[in-house]
PDB file of C-alpha atoms in Angstrom:
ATOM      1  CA  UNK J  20      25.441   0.099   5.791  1.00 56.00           C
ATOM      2  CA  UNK J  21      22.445   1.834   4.623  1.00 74.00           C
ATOM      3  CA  UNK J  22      20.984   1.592   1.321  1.00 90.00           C
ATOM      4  CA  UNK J  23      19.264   3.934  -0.923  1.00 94.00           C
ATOM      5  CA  UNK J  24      15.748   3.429  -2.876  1.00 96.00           C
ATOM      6  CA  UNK J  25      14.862   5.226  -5.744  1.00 96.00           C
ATOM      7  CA  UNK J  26      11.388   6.133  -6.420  1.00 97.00           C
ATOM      8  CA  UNK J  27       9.684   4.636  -9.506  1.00 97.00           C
ATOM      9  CA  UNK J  28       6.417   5.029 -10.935  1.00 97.00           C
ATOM     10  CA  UNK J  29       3.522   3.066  -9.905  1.00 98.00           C
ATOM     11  CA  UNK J  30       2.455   0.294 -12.525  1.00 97.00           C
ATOM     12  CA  UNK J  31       0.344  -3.016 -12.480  1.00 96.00           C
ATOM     13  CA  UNK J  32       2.797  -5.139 -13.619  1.00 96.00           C
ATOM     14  CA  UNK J  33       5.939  -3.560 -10.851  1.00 97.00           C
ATOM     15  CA  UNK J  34       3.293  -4.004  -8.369  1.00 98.00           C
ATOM     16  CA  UNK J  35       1.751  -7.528  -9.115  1.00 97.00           C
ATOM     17  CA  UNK J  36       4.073  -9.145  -6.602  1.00 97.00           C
ATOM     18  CA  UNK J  37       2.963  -7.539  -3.803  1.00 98.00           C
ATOM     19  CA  UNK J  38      -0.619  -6.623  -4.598  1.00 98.00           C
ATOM     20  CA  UNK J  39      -3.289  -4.927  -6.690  1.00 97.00           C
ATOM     21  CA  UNK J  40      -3.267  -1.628  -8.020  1.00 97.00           C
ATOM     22  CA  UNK J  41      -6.384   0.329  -8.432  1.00 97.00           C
ATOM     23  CA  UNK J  42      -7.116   3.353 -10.917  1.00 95.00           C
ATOM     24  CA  UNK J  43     -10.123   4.016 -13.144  1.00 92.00           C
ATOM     25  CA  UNK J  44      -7.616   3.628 -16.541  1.00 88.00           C
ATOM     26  CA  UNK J  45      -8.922   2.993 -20.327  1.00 91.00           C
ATOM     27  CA  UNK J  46     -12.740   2.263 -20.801  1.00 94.00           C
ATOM     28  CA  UNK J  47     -14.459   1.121 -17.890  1.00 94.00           C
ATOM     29  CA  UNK J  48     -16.223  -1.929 -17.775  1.00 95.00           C
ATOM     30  CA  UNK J  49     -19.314  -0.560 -17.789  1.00 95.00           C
ATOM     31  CA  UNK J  50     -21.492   2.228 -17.723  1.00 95.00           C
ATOM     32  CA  UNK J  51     -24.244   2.490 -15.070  1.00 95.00           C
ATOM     33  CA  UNK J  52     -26.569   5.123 -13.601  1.00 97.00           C
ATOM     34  CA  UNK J  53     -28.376   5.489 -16.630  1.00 95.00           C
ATOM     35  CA  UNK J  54     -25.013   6.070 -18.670  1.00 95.00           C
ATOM     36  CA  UNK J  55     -23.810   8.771 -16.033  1.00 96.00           C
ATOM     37  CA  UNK J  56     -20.940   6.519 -14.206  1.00 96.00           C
ATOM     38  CA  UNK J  57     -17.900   4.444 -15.932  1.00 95.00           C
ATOM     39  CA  UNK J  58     -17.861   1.109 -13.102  1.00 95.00           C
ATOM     40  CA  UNK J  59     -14.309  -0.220 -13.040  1.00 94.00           C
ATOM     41  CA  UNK J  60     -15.120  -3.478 -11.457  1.00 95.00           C
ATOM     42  CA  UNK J  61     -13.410  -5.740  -8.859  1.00 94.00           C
ATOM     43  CA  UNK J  62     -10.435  -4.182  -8.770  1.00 94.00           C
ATOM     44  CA  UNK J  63      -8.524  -5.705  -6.096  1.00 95.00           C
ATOM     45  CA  UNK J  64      -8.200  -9.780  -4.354  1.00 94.00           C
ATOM     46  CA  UNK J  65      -9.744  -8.667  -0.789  1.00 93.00           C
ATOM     47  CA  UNK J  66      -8.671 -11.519   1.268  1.00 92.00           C
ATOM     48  CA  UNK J  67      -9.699 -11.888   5.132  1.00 90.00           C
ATOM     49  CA  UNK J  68      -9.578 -15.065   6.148  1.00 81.00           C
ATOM     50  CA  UNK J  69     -12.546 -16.003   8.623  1.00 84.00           C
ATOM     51  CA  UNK J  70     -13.344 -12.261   9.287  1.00 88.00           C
ATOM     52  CA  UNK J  71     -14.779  -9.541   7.458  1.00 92.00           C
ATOM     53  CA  UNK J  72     -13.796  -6.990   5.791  1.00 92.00           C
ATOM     54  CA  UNK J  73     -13.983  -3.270   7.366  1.00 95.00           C
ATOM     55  CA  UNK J  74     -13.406  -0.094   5.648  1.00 96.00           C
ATOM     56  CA  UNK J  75     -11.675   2.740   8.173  1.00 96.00           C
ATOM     57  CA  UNK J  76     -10.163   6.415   7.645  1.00 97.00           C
ATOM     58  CA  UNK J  77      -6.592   7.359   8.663  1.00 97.00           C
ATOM     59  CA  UNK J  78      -5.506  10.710   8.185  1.00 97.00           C
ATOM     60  CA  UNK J  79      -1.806  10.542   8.533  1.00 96.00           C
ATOM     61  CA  UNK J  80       1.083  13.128   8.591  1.00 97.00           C
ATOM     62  CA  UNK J  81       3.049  14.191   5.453  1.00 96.00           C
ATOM     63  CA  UNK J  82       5.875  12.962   5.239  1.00 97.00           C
ATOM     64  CA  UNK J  83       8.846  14.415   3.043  1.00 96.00           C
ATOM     65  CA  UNK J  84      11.574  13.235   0.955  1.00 97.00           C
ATOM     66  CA  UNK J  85      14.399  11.944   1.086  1.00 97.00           C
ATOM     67  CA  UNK J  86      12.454   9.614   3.630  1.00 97.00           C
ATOM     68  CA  UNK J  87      14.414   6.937   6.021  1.00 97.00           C
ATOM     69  CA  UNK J  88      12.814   3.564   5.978  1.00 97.00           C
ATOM     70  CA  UNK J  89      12.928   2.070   9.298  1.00 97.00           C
ATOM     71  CA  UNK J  90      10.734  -0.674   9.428  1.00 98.00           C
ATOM     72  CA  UNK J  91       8.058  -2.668   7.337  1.00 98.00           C
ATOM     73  CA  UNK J  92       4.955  -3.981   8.431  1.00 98.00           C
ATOM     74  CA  UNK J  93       2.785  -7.074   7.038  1.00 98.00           C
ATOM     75  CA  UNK J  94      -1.243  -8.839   8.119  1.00 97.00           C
ATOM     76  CA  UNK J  95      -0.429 -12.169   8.377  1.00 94.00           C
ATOM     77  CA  UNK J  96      -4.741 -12.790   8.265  1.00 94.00           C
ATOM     78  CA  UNK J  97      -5.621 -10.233   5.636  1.00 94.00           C
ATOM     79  CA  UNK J  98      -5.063  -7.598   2.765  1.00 96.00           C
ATOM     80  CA  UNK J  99      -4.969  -4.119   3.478  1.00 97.00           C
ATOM     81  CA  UNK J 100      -6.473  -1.596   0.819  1.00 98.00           C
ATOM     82  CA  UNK J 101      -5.233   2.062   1.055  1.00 98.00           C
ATOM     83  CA  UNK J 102      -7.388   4.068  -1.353  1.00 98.00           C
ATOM     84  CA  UNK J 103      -6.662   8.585  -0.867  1.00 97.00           C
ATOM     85  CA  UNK J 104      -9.274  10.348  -0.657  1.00 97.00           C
ATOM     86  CA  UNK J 105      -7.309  13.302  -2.576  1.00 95.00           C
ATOM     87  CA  UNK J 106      -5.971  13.015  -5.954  1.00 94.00           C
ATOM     88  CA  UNK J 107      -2.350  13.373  -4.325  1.00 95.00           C
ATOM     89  CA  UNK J 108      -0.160  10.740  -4.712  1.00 95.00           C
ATOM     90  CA  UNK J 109       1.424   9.134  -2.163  1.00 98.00           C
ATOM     91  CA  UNK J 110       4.425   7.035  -1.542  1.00 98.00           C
ATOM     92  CA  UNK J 111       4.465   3.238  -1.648  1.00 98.00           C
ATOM     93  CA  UNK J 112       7.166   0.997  -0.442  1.00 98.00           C
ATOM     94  CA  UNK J 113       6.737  -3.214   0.000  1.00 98.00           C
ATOM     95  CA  UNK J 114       9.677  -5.466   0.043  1.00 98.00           C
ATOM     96  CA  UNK J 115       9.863  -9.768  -0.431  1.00 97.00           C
ATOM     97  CA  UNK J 116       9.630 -12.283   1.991  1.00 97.00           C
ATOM     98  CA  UNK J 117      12.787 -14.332   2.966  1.00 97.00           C
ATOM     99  CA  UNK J 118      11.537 -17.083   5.560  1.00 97.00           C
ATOM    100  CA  UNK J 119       9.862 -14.209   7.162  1.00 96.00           C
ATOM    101  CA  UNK J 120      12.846 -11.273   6.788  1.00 97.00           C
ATOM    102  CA  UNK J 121      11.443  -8.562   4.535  1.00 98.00           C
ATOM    103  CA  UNK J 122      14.032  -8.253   1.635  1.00 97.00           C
ATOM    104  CA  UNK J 123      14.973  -6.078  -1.514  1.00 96.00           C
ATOM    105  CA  UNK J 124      12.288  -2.984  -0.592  1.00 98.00           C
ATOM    106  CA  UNK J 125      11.048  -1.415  -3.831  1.00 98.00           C
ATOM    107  CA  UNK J 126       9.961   2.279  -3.474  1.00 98.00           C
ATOM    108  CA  UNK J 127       6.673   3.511  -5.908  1.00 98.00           C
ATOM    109  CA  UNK J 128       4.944   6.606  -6.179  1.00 98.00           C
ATOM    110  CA  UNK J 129       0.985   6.959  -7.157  1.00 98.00           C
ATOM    111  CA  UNK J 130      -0.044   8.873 -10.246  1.00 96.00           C
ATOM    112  CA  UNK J 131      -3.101  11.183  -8.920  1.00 94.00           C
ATOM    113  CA  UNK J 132      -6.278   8.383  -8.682  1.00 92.00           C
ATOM    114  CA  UNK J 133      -4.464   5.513  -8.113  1.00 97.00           C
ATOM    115  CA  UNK J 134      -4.901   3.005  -4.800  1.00 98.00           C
ATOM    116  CA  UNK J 135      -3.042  -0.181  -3.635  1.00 98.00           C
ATOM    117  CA  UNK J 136      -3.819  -3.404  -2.151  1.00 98.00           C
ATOM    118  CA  UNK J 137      -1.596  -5.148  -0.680  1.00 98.00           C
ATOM    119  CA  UNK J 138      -2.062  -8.804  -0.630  1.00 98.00           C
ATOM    120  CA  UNK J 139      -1.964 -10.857   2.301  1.00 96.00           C
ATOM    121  CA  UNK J 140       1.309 -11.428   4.090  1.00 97.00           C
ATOM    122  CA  UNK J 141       3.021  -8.604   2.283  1.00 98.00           C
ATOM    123  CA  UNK J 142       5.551  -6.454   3.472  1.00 98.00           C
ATOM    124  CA  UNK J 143       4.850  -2.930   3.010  1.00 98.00           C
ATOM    125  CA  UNK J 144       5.754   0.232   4.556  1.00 98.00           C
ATOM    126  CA  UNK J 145       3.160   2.673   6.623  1.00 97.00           C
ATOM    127  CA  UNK J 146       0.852   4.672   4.822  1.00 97.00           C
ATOM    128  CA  UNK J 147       3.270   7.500   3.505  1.00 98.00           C
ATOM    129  CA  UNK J 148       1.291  11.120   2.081  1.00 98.00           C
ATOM    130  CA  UNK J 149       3.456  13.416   0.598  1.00 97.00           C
ATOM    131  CA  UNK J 150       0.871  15.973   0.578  1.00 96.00           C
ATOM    132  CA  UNK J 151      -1.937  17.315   2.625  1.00 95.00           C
ATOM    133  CA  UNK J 152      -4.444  16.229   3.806  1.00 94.00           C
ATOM    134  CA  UNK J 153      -3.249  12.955   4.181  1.00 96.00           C
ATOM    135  CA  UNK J 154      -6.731  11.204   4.411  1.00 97.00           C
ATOM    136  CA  UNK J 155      -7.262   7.762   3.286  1.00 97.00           C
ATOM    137  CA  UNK J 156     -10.051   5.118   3.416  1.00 97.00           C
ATOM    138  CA  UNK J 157      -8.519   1.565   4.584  1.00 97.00           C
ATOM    139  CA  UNK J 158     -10.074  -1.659   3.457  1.00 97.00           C
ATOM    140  CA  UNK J 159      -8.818  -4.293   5.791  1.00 95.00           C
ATOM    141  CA  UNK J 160      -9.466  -7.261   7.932  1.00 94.00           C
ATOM    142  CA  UNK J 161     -11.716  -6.553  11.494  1.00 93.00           C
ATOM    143  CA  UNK J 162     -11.897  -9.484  13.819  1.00 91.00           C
ATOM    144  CA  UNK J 163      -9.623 -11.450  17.123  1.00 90.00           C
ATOM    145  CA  UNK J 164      -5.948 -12.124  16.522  1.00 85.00           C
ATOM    146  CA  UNK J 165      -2.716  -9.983  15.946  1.00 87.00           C
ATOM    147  CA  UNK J 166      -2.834  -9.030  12.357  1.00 92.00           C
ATOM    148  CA  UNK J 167       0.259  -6.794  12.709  1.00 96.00           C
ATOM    149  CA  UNK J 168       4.259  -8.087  12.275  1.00 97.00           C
ATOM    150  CA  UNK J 169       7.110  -5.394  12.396  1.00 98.00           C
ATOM    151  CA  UNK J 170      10.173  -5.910  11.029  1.00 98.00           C
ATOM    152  CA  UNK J 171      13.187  -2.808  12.291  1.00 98.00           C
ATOM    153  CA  UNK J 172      15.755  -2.847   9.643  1.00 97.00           C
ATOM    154  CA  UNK J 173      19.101  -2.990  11.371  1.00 95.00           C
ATOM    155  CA  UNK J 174      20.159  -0.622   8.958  1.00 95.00           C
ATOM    156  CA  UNK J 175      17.690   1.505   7.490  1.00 96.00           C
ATOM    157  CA  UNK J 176      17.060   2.376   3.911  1.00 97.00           C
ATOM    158  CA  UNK J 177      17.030   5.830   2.247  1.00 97.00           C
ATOM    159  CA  UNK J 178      14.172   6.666   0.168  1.00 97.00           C
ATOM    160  CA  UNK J 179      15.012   9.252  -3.092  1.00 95.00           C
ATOM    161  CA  UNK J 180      13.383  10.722  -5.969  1.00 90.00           C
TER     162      UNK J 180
END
């Protein structure tokens, strides 16, 4: 039986189970560059274990809606940061741990600006565009060890506005 995922909006608090979201909202903390630049400030609980932290580009594929969710993937030994390098937004799906079965998925969509963390051991689906050009900077773990699980869904979800 496959199940069906409607989109909702992106907030803080729909998110705070899975991670951090990012987004220059309200004031900013404060103002630097002689008054020229707003600093929103730590943002997001980076977590890497005993490595460091490394920032990479992706530049995926668009993908379209409805979308079929296949699998999930979660970094055991860090967070992973996608911030867009567009003001597109982009599709966002993570899902609960059940003894290490990735349950109830929760489909969000980004308001233009925003970024996500996902925190440590978090299931979360691949970095989804749903516009061009697709390009990202990653903030995530860089040292030895598999930081990559899979899980296939035996039957996939479908993802809806």
């Amino acid at each position: 039986m496959t199940g069906r995922l409607k989109i909702v909006p992106l907030t803080p608090d729909g998110f705070a189970p899975y991670g951090d979201v990012m987004h220059a909202a309200g004031a900013p903390d404060k103002l630097i560059n002689q008054g020229r630049c707003g600093r929103y400030h730590d943002l997001a609980k980076l977590d890497f274990s005993d490595c460091r932290a490394g920032i990479s580009i992706f530049q995926s594929e668009k993908e379209t809606l409805p979308l079929v969710l296949k699998m999930v993937e979660r970094h055991p030994y860090g967070s992973q940061a996608f911030v867009p390098m567009s003001a597109d937004p982009f599709l966002v799906v993570v899902a609960k741990d059940d003894n290490g079965t990735p349950i109830d998925p929760k489909a969000f969509l980004t308001a233009p600006g925003q970024a996500v963390n996902f925190h440590r051991g978090t299931w979360h689906g691949v970095l989804t565009p749903l516009s061009e050009p697709g390009l990202f900077a990653v903030i995530d773990r860089i040292g030895d060890g598999a930081n990559l699980e899979e899980h296939w869904f035996d039957d996939p979800y479908i993802i809806e506005k």
